[in-house]
PDB file of C-alpha atoms and ligand atoms in Angstrom:
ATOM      1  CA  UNK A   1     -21.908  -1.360 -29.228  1.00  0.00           C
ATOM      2  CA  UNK A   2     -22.240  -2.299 -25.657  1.00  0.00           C
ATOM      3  CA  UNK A   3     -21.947   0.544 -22.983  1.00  0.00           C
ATOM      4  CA  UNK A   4     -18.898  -0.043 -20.935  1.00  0.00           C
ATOM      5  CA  UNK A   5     -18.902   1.072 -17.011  1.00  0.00           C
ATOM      6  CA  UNK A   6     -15.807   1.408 -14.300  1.00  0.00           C
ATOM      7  CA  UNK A   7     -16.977   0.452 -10.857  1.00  0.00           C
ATOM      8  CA  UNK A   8     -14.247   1.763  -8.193  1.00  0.00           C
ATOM      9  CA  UNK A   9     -13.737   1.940  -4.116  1.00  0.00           C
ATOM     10  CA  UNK A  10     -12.628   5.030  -2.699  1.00  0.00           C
ATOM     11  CA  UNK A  11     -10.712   2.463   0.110  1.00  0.00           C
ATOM     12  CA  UNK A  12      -8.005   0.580  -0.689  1.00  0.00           C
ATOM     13  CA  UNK A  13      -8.219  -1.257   2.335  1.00  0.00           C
ATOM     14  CA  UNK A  14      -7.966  -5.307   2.493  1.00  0.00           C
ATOM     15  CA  UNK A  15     -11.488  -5.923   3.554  1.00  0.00           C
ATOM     16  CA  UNK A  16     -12.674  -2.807   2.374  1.00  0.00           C
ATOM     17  CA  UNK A  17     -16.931  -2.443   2.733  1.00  0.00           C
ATOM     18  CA  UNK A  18     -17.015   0.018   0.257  1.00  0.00           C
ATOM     19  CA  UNK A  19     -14.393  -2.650  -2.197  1.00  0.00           C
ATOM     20  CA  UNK A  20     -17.849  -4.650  -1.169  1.00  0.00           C
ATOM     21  CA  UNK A  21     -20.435  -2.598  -2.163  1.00  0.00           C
ATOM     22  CA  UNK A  22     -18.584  -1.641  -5.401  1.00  0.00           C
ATOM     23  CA  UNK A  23     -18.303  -5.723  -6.406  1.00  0.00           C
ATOM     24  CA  UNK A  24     -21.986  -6.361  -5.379  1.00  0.00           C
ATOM     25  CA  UNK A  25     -22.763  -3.172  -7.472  1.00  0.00           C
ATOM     26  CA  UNK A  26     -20.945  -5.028 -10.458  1.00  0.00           C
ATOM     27  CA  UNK A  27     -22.805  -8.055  -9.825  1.00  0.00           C
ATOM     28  CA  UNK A  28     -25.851  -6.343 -10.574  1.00  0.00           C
ATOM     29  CA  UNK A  29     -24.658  -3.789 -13.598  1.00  0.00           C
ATOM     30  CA  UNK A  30     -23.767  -7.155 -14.961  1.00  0.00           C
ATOM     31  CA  UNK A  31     -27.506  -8.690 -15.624  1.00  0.00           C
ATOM     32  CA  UNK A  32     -27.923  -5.506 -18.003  1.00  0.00           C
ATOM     33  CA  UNK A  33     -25.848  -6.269 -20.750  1.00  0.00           C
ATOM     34  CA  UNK A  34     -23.122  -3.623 -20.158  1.00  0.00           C
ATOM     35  CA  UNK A  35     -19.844  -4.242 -20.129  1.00  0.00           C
ATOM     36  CA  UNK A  36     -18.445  -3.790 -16.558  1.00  0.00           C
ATOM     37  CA  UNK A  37     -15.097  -3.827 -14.991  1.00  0.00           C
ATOM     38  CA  UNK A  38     -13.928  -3.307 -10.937  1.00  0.00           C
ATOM     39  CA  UNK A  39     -10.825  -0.860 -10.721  1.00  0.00           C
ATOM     40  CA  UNK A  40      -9.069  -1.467  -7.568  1.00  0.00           C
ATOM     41  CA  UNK A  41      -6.871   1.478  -7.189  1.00  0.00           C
ATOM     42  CA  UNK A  42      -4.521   0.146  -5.074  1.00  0.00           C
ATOM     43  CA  UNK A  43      -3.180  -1.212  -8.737  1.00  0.00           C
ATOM     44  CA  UNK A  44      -2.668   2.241  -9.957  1.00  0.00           C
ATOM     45  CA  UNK A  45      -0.186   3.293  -7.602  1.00  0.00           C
ATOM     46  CA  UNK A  46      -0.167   7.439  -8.406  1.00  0.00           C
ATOM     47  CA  UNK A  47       2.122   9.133  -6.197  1.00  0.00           C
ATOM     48  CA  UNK A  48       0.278  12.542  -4.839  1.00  0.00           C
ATOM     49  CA  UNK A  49      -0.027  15.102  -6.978  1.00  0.00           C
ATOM     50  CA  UNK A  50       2.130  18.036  -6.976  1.00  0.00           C
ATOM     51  CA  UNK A  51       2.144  19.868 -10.321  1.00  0.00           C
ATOM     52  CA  UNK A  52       6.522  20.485  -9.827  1.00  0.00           C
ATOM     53  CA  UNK A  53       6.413  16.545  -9.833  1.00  0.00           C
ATOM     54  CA  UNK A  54       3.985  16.712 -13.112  1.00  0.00           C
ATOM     55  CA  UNK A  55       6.251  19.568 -14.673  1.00  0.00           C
ATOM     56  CA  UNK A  56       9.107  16.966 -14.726  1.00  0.00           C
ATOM     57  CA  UNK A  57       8.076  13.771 -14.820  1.00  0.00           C
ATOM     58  CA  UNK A  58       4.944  14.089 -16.308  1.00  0.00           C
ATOM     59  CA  UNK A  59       1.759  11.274 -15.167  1.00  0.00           C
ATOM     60  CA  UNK A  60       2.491   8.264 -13.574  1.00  0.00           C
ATOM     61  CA  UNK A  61       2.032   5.387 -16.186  1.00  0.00           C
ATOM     62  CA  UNK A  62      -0.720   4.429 -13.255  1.00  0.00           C
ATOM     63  CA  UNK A  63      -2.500   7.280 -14.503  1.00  0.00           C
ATOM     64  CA  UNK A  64      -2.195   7.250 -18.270  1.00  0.00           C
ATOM     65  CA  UNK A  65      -3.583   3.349 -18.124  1.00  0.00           C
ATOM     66  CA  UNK A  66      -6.762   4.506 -15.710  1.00  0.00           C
ATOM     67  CA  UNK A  67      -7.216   7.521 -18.315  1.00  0.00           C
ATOM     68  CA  UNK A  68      -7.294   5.336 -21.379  1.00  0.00           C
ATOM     69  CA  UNK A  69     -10.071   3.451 -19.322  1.00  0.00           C
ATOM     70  CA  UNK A  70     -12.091   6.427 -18.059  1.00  0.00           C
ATOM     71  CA  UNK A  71     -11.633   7.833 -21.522  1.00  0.00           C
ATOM     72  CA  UNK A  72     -12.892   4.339 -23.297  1.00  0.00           C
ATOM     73  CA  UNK A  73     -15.911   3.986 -20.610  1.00  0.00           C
ATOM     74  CA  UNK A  74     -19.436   5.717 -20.953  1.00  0.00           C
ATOM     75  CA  UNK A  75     -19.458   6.155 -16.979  1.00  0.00           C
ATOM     76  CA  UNK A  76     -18.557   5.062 -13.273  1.00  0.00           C
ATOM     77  CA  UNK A  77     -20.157   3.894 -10.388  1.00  0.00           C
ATOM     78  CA  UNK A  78     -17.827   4.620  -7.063  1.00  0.00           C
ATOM     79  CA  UNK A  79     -18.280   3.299  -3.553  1.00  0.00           C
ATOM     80  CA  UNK A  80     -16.378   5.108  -1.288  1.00  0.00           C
ATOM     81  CA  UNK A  81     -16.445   5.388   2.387  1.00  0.00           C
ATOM     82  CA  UNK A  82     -16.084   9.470   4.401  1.00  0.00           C
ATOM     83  CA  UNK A  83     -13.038  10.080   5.257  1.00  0.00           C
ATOM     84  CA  UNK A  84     -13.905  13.013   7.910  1.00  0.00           C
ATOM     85  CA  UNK A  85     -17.001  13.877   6.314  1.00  0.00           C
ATOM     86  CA  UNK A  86     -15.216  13.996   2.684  1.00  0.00           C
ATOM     87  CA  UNK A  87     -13.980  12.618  -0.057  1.00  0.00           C
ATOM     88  CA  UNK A  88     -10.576  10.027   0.591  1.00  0.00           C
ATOM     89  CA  UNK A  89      -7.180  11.137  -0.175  1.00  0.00           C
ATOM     90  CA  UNK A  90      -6.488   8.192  -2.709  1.00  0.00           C
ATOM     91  CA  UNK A  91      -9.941   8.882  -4.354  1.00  0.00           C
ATOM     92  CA  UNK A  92      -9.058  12.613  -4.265  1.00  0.00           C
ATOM     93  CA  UNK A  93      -5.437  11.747  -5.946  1.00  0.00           C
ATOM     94  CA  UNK A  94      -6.331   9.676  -8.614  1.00  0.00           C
ATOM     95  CA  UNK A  95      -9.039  12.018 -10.054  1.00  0.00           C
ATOM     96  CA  UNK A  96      -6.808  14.868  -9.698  1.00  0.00           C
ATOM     97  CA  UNK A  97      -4.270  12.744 -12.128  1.00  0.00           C
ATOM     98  CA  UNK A  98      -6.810  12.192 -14.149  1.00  0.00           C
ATOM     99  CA  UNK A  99      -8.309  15.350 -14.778  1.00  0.00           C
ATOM    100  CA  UNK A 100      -4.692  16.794 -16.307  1.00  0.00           C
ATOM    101  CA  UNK A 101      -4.235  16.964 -20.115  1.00  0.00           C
ATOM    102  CA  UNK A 102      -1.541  14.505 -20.755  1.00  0.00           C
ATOM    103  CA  UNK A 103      -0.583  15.724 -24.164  1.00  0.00           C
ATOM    104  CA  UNK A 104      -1.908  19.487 -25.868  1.00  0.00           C
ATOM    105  CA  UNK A 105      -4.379  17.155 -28.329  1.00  0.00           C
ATOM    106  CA  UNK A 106      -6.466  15.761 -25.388  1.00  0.00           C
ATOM    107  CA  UNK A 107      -9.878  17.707 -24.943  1.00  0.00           C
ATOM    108  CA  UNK A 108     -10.380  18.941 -21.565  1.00  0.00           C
ATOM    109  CA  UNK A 109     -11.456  16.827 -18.898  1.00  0.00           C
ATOM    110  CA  UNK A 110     -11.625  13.918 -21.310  1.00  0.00           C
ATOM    111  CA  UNK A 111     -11.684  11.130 -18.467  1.00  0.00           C
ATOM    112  CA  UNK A 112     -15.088  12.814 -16.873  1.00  0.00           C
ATOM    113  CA  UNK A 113     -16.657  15.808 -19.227  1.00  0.00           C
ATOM    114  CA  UNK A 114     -20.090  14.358 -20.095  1.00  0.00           C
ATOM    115  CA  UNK A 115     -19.613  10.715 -18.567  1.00  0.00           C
ATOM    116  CA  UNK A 116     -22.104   9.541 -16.372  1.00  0.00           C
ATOM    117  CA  UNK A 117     -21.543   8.931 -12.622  1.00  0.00           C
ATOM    118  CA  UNK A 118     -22.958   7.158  -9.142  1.00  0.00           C
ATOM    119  CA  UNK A 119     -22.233   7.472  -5.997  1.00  0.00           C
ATOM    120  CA  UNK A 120     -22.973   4.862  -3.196  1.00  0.00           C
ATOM    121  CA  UNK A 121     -20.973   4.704  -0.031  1.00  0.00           C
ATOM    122  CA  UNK A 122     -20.601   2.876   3.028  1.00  0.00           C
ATOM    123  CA  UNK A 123     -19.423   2.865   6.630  1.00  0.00           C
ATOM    124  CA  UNK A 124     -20.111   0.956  10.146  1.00  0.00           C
ATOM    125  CA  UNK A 125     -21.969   3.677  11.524  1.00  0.00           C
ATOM    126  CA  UNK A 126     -25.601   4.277  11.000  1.00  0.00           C
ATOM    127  CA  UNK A 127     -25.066   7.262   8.482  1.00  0.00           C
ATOM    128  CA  UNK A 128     -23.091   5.096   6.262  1.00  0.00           C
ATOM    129  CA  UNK A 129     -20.808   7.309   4.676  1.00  0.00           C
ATOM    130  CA  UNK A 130     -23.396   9.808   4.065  1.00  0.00           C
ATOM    131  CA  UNK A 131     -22.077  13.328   4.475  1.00  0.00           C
ATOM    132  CA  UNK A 132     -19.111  12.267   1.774  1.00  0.00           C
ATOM    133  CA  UNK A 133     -21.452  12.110  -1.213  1.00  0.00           C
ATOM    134  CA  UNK A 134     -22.406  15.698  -1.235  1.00  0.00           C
ATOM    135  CA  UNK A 135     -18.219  16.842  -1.580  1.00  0.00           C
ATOM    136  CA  UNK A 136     -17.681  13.315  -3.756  1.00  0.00           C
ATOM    137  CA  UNK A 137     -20.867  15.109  -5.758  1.00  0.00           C
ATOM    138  CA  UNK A 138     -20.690  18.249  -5.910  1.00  0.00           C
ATOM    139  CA  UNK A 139     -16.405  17.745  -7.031  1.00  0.00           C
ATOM    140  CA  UNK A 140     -17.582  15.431  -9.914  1.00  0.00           C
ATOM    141  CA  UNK A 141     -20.629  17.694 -10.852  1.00  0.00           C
ATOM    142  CA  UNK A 142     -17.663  20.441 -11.303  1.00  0.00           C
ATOM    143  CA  UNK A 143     -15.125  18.476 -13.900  1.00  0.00           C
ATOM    144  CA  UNK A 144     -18.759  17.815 -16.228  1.00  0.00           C
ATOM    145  CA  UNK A 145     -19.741  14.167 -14.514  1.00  0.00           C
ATOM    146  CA  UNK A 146     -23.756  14.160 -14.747  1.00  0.00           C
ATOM    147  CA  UNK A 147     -24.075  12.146 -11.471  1.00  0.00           C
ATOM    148  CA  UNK A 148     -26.756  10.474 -11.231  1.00  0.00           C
ATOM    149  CA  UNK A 149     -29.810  12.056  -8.430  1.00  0.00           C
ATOM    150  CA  UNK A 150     -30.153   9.060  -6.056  1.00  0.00           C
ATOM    151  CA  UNK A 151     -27.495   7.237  -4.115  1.00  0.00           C
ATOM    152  CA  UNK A 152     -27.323   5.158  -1.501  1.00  0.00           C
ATOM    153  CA  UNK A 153     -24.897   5.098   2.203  1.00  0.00           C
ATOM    154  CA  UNK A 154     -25.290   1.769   3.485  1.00  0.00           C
ATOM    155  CA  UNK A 155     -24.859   1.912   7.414  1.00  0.00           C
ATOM    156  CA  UNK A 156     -24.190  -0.876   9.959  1.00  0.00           C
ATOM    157  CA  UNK A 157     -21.988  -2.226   7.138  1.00  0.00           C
ATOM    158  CA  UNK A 158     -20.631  -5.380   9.033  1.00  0.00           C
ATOM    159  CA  UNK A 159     -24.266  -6.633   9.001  1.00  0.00           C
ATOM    160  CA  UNK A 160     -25.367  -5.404   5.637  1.00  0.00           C
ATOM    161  CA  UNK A 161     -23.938  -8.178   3.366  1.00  0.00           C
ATOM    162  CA  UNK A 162     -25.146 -11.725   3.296  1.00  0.00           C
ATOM    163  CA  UNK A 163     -22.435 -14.645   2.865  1.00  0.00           C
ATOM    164  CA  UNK A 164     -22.446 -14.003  -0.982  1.00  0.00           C
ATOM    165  CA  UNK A 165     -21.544 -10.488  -0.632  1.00  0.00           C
ATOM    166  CA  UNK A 166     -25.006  -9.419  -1.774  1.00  0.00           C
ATOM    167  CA  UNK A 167     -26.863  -6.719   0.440  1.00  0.00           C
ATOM    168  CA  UNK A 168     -29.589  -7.700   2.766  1.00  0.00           C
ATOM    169  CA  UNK A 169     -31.802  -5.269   2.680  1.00  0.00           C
ATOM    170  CA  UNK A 170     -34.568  -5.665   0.395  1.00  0.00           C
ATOM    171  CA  UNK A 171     -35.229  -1.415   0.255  1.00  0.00           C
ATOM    172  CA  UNK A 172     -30.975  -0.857  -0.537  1.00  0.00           C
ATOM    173  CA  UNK A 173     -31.107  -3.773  -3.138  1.00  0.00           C
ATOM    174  CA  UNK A 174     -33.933  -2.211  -5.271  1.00  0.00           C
ATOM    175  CA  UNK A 175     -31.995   1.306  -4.954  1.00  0.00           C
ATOM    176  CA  UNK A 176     -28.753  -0.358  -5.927  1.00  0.00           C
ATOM    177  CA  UNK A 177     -30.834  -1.222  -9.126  1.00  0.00           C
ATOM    178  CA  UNK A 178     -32.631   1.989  -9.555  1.00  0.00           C
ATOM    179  CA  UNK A 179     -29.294   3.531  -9.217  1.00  0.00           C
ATOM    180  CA  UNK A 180     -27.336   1.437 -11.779  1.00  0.00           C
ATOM    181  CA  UNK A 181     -30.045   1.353 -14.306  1.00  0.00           C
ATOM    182  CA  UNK A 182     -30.488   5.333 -14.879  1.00  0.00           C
ATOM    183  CA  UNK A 183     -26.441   5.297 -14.674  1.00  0.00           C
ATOM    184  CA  UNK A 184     -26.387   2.860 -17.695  1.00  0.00           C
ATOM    185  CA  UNK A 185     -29.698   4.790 -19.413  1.00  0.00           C
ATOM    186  CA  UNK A 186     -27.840   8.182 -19.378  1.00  0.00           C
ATOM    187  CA  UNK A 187     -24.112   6.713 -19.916  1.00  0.00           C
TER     188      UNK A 187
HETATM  189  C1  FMN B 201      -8.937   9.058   8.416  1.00  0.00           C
HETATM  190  C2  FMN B 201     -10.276   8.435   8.653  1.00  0.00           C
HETATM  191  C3  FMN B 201     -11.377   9.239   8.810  1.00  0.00           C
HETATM  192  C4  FMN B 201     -12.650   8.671   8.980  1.00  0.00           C
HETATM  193  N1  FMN B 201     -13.736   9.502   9.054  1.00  0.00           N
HETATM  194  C5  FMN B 201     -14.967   8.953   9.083  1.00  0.00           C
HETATM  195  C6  FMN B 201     -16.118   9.776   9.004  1.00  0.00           C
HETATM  196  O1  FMN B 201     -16.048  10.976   8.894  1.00  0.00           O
HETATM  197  N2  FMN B 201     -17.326   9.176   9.028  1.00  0.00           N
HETATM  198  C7  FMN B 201     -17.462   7.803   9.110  1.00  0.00           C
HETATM  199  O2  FMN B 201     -18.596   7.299   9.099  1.00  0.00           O
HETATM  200  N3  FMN B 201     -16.394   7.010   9.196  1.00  0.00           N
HETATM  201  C8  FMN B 201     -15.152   7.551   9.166  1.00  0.00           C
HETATM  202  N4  FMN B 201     -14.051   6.737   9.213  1.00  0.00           N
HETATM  203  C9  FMN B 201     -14.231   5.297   9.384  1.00  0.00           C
HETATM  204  C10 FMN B 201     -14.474   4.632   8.045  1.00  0.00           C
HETATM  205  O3  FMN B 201     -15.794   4.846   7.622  1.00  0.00           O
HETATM  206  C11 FMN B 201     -14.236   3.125   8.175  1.00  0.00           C
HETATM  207  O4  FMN B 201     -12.884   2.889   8.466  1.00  0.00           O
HETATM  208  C12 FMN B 201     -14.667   2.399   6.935  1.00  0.00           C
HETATM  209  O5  FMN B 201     -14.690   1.034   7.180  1.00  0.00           O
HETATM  210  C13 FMN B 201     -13.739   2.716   5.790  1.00  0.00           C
HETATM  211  O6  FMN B 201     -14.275   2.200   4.616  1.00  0.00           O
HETATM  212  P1  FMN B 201     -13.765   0.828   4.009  1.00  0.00           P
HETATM  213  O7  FMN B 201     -14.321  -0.268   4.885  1.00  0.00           O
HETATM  214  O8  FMN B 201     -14.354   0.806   2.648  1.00  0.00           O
HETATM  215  O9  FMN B 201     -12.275   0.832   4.012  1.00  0.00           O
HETATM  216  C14 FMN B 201     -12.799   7.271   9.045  1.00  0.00           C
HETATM  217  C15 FMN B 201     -11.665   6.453   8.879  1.00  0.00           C
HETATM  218  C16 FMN B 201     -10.421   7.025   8.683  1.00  0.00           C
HETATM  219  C17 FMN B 201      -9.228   6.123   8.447  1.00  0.00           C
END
């Protein structure tokens, strides 16, 4: 059966760079015979977590539909920009969601425990999102994700992407590719 892979952006923003990088990085997971899909979360509206709010209402149906994905997938690839140096708060929300058992049956961590993960990010500055890979990492290395080693922050993002959305750089391109091809290999 094919491999199936979730490729999300930690920005919901309209013009997002990191929305960017995450479709370019689905362009390219697509010429490996996976099956790939881009999750926009700004259609999986969660409101913030708060376990009182859990306690009564229980998970968002948001939630439950990006869990039965997660669950159904053999990894992710997410493109997220820093939000002061970390992780962003809808990134943050939606994988706290999604790490809850929804019903006593579910194994633990069921959306991330031995899925496979990578991280790219990018910004306008020349660090590119850097410094939020090692929190984004180090959080997914924690709920069982085996991220994959390499990543990539693409700085200067304005400039980075040609008029097919495709990055530039010859060195990021082949990294992009390094990086999707061990995510797929040890999905
Ligand atoms: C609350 C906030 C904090 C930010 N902190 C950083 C930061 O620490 N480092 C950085 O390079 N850019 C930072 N930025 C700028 C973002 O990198 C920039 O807005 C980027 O374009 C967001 O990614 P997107 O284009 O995918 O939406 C911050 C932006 C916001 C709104």
């Amino acid at each position: 059966m094919q491999k199936k892979f979730l490729f999300l952006s930690g920005s919901t923003r309209k013009g997002s760079f990191n929305t960017q990088l995450a479709k370019y990085c689905v362009d390219v997971a697509k010429t490996q015979n996976v099956d790939v899909e881009f999750i926009d979360l700004a259609d999986y509206p969660m409101p913030l977590f708060n376990q009182d709010l859990e306690k009564e209402e229980g998970a968002p149906a948001s939630a439950r539909a990006l869990k039965e994905k997660f669950i159904a997938a053999n990894g992710f690839l997410i493109a997220s920009p820093e939000y002061n140096s970390t992780i962003t708060p809808v990134l943050k929300n939606t994988i706290d969601w999604l790490s809850r058992k929804y019903d006593e049956s579910e194994p633990r961590l069921a959306c991330f425990s031995d899925k496979a993960a990578a991280v790219v990010s990018a910004a306008s500055g020349s660090l590119g999102g850097l410094r939020g890979l090692d929190p984004l990492r180090l959080l997914l290395a924690h709920i069982g994700v085996n991220v994959v080693g390499k990543q990539l922050a693409v700085g200067f993002a304005p400039q980075a992407f040609d008029e097919n959305g495709a990055l530039k750089t010859e060195q990021q391109v082949e990294t992009i590719n390094t990086i999707i091809k061990t995510m797929i290999r040890i999905g």
